[in-house]
Structure formats: C-alpha cells, structure tokens
CSV table of C-alpha atoms in Angstrom, one decimal:
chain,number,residue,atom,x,y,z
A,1,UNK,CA,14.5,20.3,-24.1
A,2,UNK,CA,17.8,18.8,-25.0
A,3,UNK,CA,19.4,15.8,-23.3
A,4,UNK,CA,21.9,17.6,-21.9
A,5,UNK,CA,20.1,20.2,-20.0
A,6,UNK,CA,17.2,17.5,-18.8
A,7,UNK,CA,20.3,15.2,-17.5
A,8,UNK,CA,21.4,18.2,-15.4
A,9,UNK,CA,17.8,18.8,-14.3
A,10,UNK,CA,17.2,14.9,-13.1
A,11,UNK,CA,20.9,15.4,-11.0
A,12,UNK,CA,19.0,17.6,-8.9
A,13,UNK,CA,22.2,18.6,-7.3
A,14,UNK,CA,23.1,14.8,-6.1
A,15,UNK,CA,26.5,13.3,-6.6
A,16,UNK,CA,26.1,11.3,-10.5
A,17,UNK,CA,27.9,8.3,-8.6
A,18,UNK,CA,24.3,8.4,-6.5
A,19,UNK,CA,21.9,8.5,-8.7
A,20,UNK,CA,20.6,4.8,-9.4
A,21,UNK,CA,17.7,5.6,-12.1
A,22,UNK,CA,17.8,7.9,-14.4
A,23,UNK,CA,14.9,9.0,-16.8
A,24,UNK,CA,14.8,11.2,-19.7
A,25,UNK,CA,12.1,10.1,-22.0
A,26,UNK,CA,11.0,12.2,-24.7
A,27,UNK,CA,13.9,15.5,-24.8
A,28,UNK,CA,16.3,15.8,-27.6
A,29,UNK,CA,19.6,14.3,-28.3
A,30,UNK,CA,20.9,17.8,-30.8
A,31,UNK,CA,23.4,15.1,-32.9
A,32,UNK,CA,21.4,11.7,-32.8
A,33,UNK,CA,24.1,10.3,-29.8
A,34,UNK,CA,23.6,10.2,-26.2
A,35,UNK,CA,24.7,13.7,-24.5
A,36,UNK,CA,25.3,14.7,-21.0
A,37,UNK,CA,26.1,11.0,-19.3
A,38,UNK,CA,29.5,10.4,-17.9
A,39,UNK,CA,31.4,7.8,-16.5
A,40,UNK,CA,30.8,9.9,-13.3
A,41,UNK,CA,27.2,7.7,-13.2
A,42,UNK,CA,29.0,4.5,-11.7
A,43,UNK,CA,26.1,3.4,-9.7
A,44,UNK,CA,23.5,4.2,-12.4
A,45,UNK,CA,21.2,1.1,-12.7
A,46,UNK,CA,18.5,2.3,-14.5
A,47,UNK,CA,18.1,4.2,-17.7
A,48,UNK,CA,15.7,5.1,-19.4
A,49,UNK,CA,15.8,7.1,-22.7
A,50,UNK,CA,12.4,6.8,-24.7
A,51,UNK,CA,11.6,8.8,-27.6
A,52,UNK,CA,14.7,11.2,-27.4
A,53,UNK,CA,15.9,10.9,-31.1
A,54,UNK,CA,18.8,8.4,-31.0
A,55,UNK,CA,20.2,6.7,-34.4
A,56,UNK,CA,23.4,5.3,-32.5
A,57,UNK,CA,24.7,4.2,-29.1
A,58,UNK,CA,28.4,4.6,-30.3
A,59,UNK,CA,28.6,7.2,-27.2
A,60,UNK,CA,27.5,5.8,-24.1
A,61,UNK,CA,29.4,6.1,-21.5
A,62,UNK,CA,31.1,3.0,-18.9
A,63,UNK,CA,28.3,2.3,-16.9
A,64,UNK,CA,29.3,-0.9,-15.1
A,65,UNK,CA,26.0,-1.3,-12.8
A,66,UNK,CA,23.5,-0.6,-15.4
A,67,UNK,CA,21.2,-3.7,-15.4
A,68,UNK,CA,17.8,-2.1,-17.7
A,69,UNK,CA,18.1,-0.1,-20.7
A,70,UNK,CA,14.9,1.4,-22.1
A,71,UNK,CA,15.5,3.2,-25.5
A,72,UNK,CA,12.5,2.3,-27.4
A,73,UNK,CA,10.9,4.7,-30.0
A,74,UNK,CA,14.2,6.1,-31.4
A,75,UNK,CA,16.3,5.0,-34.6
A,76,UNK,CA,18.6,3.0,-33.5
A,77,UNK,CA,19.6,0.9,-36.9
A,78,UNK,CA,23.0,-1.1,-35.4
A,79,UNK,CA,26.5,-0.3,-33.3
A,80,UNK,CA,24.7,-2.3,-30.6
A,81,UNK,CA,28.4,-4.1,-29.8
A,82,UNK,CA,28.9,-1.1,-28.1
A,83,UNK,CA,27.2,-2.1,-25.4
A,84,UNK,CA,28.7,-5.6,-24.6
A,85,UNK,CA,31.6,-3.1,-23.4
A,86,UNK,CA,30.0,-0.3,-21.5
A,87,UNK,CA,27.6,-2.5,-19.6
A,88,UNK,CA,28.4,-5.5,-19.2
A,89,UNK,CA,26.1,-6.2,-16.4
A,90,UNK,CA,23.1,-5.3,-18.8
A,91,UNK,CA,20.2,-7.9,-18.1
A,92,UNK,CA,16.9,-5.8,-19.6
A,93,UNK,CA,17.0,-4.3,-23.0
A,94,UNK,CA,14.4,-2.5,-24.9
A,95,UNK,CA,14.9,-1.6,-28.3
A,96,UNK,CA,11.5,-1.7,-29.7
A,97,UNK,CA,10.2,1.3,-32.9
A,98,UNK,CA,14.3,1.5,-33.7
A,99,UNK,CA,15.6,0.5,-37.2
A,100,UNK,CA,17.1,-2.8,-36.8
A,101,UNK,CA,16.7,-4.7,-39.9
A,102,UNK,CA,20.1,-7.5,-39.7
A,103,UNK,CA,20.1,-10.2,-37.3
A,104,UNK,CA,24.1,-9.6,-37.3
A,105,UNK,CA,23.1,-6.6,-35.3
A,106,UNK,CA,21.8,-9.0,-32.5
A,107,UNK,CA,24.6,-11.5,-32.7
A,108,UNK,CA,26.5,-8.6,-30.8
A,109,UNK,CA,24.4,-8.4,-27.5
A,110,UNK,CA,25.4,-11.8,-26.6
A,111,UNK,CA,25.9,-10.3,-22.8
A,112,UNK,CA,25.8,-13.5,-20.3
A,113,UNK,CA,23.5,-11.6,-18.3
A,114,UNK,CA,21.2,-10.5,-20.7
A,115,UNK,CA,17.7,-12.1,-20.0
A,116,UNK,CA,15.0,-10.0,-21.8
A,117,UNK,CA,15.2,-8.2,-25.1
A,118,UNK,CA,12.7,-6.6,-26.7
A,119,UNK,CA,12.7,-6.0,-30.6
A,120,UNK,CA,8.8,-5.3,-31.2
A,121,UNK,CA,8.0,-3.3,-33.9
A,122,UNK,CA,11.6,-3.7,-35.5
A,123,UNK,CA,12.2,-4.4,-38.7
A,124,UNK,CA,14.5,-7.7,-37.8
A,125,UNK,CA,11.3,-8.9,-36.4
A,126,UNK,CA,9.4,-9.8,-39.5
A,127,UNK,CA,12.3,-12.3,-40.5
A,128,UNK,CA,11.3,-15.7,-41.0
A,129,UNK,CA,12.1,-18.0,-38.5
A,130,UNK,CA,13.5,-14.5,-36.5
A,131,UNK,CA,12.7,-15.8,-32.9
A,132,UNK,CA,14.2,-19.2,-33.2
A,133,UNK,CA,17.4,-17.3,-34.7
A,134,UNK,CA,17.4,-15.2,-31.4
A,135,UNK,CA,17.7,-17.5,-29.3
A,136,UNK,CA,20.2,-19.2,-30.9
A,137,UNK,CA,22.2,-16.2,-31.3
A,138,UNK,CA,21.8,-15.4,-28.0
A,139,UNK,CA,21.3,-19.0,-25.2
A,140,UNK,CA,21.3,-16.7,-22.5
A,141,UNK,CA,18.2,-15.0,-23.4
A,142,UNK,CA,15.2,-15.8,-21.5
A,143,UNK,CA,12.6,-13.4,-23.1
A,144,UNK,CA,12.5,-12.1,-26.3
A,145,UNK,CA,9.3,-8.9,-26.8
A,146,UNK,CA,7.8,-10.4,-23.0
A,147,UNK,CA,7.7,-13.8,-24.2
A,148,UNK,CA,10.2,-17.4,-23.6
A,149,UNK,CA,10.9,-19.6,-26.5
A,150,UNK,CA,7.6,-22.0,-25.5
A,151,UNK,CA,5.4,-18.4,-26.2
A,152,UNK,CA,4.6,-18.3,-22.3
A,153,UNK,CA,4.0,-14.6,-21.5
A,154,UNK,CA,6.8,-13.2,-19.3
A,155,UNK,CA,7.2,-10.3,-17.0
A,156,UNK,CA,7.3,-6.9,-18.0
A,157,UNK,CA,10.3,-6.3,-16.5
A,158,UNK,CA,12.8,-7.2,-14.1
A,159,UNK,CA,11.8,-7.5,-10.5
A,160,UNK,CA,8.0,-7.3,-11.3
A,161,UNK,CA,7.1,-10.5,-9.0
A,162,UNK,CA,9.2,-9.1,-5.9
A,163,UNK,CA,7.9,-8.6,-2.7
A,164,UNK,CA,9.3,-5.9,-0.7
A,165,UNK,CA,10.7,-6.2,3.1
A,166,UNK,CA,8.4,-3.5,3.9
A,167,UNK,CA,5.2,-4.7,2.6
A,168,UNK,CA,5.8,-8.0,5.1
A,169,UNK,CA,6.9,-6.3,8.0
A,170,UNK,CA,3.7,-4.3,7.2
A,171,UNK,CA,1.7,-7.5,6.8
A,172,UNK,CA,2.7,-9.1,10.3
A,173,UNK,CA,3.5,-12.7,10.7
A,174,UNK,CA,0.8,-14.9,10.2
A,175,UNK,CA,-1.9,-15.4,12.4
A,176,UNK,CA,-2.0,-11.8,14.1
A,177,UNK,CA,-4.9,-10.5,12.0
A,178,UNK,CA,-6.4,-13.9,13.2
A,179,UNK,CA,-5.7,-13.2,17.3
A,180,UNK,CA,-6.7,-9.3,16.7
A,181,UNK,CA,-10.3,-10.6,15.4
A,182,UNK,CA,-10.6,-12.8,18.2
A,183,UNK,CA,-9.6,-10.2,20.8
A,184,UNK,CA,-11.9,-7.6,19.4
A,185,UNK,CA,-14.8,-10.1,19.6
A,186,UNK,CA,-14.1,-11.1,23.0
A,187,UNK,CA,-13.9,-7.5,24.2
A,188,UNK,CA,-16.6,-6.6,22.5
A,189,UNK,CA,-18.9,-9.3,24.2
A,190,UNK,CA,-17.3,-7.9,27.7
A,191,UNK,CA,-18.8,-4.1,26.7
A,192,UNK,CA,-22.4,-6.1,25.8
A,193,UNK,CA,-22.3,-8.0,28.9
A,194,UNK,CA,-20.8,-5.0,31.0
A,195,UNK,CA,-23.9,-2.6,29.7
A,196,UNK,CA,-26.5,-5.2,30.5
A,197,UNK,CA,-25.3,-5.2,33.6
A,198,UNK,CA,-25.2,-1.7,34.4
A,199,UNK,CA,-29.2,-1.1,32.5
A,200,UNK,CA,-30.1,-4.2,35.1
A,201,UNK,CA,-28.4,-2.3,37.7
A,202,UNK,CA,-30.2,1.2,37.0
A,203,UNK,CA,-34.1,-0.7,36.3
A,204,UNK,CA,-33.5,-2.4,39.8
A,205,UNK,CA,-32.6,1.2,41.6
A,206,UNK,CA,-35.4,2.3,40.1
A,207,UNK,CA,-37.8,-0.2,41.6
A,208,UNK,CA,-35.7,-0.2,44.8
A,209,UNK,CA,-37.1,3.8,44.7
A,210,UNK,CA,-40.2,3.0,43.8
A,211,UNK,CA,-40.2,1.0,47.1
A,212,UNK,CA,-39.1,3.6,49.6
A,213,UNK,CA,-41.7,6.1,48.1
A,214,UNK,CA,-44.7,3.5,48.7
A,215,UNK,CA,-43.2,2.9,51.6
A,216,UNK,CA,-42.9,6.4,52.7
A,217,UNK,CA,-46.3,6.9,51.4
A,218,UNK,CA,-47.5,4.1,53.8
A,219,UNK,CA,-46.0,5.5,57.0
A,220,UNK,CA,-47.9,8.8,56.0
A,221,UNK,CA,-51.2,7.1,56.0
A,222,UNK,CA,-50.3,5.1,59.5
A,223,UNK,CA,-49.1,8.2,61.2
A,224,UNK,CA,-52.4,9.8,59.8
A,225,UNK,CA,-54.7,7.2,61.4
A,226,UNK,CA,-52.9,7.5,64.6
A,227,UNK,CA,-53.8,11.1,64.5
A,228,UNK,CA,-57.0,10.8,63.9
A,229,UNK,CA,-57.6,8.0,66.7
A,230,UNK,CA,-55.5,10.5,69.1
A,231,UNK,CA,-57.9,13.0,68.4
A,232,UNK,CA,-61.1,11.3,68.7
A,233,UNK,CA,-59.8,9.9,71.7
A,234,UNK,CA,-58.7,13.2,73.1
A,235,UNK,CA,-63.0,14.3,72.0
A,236,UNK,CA,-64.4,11.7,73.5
A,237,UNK,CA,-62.2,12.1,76.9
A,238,UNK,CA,-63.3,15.8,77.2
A,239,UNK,CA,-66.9,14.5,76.6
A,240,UNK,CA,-66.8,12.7,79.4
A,241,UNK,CA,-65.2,15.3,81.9
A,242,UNK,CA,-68.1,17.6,80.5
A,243,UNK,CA,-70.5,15.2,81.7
A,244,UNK,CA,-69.1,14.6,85.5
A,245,UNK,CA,-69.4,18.8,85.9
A,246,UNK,CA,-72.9,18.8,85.4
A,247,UNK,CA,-73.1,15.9,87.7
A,248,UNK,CA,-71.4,17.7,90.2
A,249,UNK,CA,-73.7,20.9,89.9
C-alpha cells in the first residue's frame, strides 16, 4: 500500500491536528520521500515509519511536537539536518538498517533535546572509536543503540519506567489490601462461630424433642396403670356386691 493512502487510512476521519501517534510501518513511499504528512499534524508526537522505503528525509513536514521518530529498516544515507528544523522537540531517534556511513551526517542532529539515538546496524557504526565520537558530537545524548557512554543498558524507549495515574488509583493507597484481609478474616470467624451456634442450637432441639416424646411416652404408661387399677378395683367391688345377694337369699 503506498504511504499516502495508509496515512489517510490511520486519519480515520479525525482532525490531523488530533492525531498524537501515527504508525505506518511497512507501506511504500512511490519516490523514496515521505508522502501524505502535512503541517496539518501539529500535535503529532509519535511517528513511526519502519520499513517503508525511505532514502531521504528532505520532505518532512513542520512537526513541532514530535518527540520519537522510528524510521529504521529504510535507506536513509544523510540530509539528517533536516530535522533539527522540522522538529525541534525530537528526543527519540531511530535510524537503525539505513545507510549512514559519515559521522558528518551525525554532527547535524545536535537537537538539545535529543536523548537516545540509535544507529545499530549502520554503517557509521563500525568506525573506530564511533561511540566516543558520538558523544562528543552530540553532549546532549544520553543513549546511543540503548546504551550510555559507561555501556549501562538503557530503556528501550522513552517513558518505559512510568507509572500511570490509573494503575495507582487502581492499586489503592497503602494498607487497604492489608485492612480488607483482616476484615474478611474477621467476618469469616463470625460465619464459623455463627454456624456453630445455630448446629448447637438444632442438636439441643433435638434432645429437647426427644424429651417430650419420653415424656409423653411416660404419661401413656401412668395413665395405663391407673386404668388398670380402676378396673380391677371396679372387679373386685362388683365381687363383693355379688357376694352380699347371696347372703341376702
């Protein structure tokens, strides 16, 4: 796809002076310049244009904003003073797999805000003493191909060690997860205690019944025996009136 169509396609219908990042790795540039990018892209702060077949940067547009600058993998050989004019605000800059051979072609990037550049697999990287020149060329620099000047391995790029707003609201303040665990245990020792309590309630109600049927049971048998005494009783009575009749006679 060419640049200029895939730059229309990323605009998604939005207003160029709202679009922060813009990326358009690996479509074509038809002449070898960059196509399709305006002046209209004043808030652009991100660019990306990997792979896209770029020899020159002669035709980027103002972009005032623009901090990171990705163009690695094209063939990029110099004009780079191009930039020191368009975006001045530049503070990431990849140009790694271009054709940079001159360390002249460096001496022109000296942006004050410019604190990693990345020149890996450049030709102007096999020079002799070609980091220490760098840096020379260029005090501002704090990285050059993700490392400093002591070889201690930098960030990949900028922004990589921030912490967002959201992911501490998100977090809490300290010493919530802390009072949650506690609260969870204690109500979960109230649901032990309160189920104990209600099993110790249902054994006793169950031996309270158990009691009222022996009981019940017992008043049967009494009311029985009284019964049977009544009767015997009532036997022995009418014996006796049987036995005064024949007296009489």
């Amino acid at each position: 796809m060419e640049m200029k169509k895939r730059i229309g396609l990323e605009l998604r219908n939005r207003d160029p002076a709202e679009v922060r990042e813009l990326v358009v790795d690996n479509c074509r540039s038809a002449d070898g310049e960059v196509e399709g990018l305006t002046e209209e892209y004043t808030g652009l702060e991100v660019l990306s244009m990997v792979n896209v077949g770029l020899s020159s940067l002669a035709k980027m547009p103002s972009l005032p904003k623009l901090r990171k600058l990705e163009v690695s993998d094209n063939t990029i050989s110099g004009a780079l003073d191009t930039l020191k004019e368009k975006c001045p605000d530049l503070a990431y800059l990849n140009l790694s797999g271009n054709k940079i051979k001159e360390l002249s072609s460096i001496d022109t990037l000296n942006l004050k805000n410019l604190k990693s550049l990345d020149l890996y697999g450049c030709e102007v990287s096999t020079l002799e003493d070609y980091r220490d020149t760098v840096f020379q060329l260029l005090p501002h620099l704090a990285y050059l191909d993700g490392f400093d000047q002591d070889d201690n391995e930098g960030p990949d790029s900028e922004g990589d060690n921030v912490v967002s707003d959201d992911d501490d609201e998100e977090a809490g303040p300290p010493g919530d997860d802390e009072e949650d665990k506690d609260s969870d245990s204690s109500e979960g020792e109230e649901d032990e205690v309160g189920l104990s309590y209600l099993m110790k309630e249902g054994i006793q109600d169950e031996e309270d019944d158990g009691d009222y049927v022996e009981e019940d049971e017992e008043d049967e048998e009494e009311d029985g025996d009284v019964q049977g005494e009544k009767r015997k009783r009532e036997a022995e009575d009418d014996g006796d009136d049987d036995e005064e009749d024949d007296d009489d006679e």
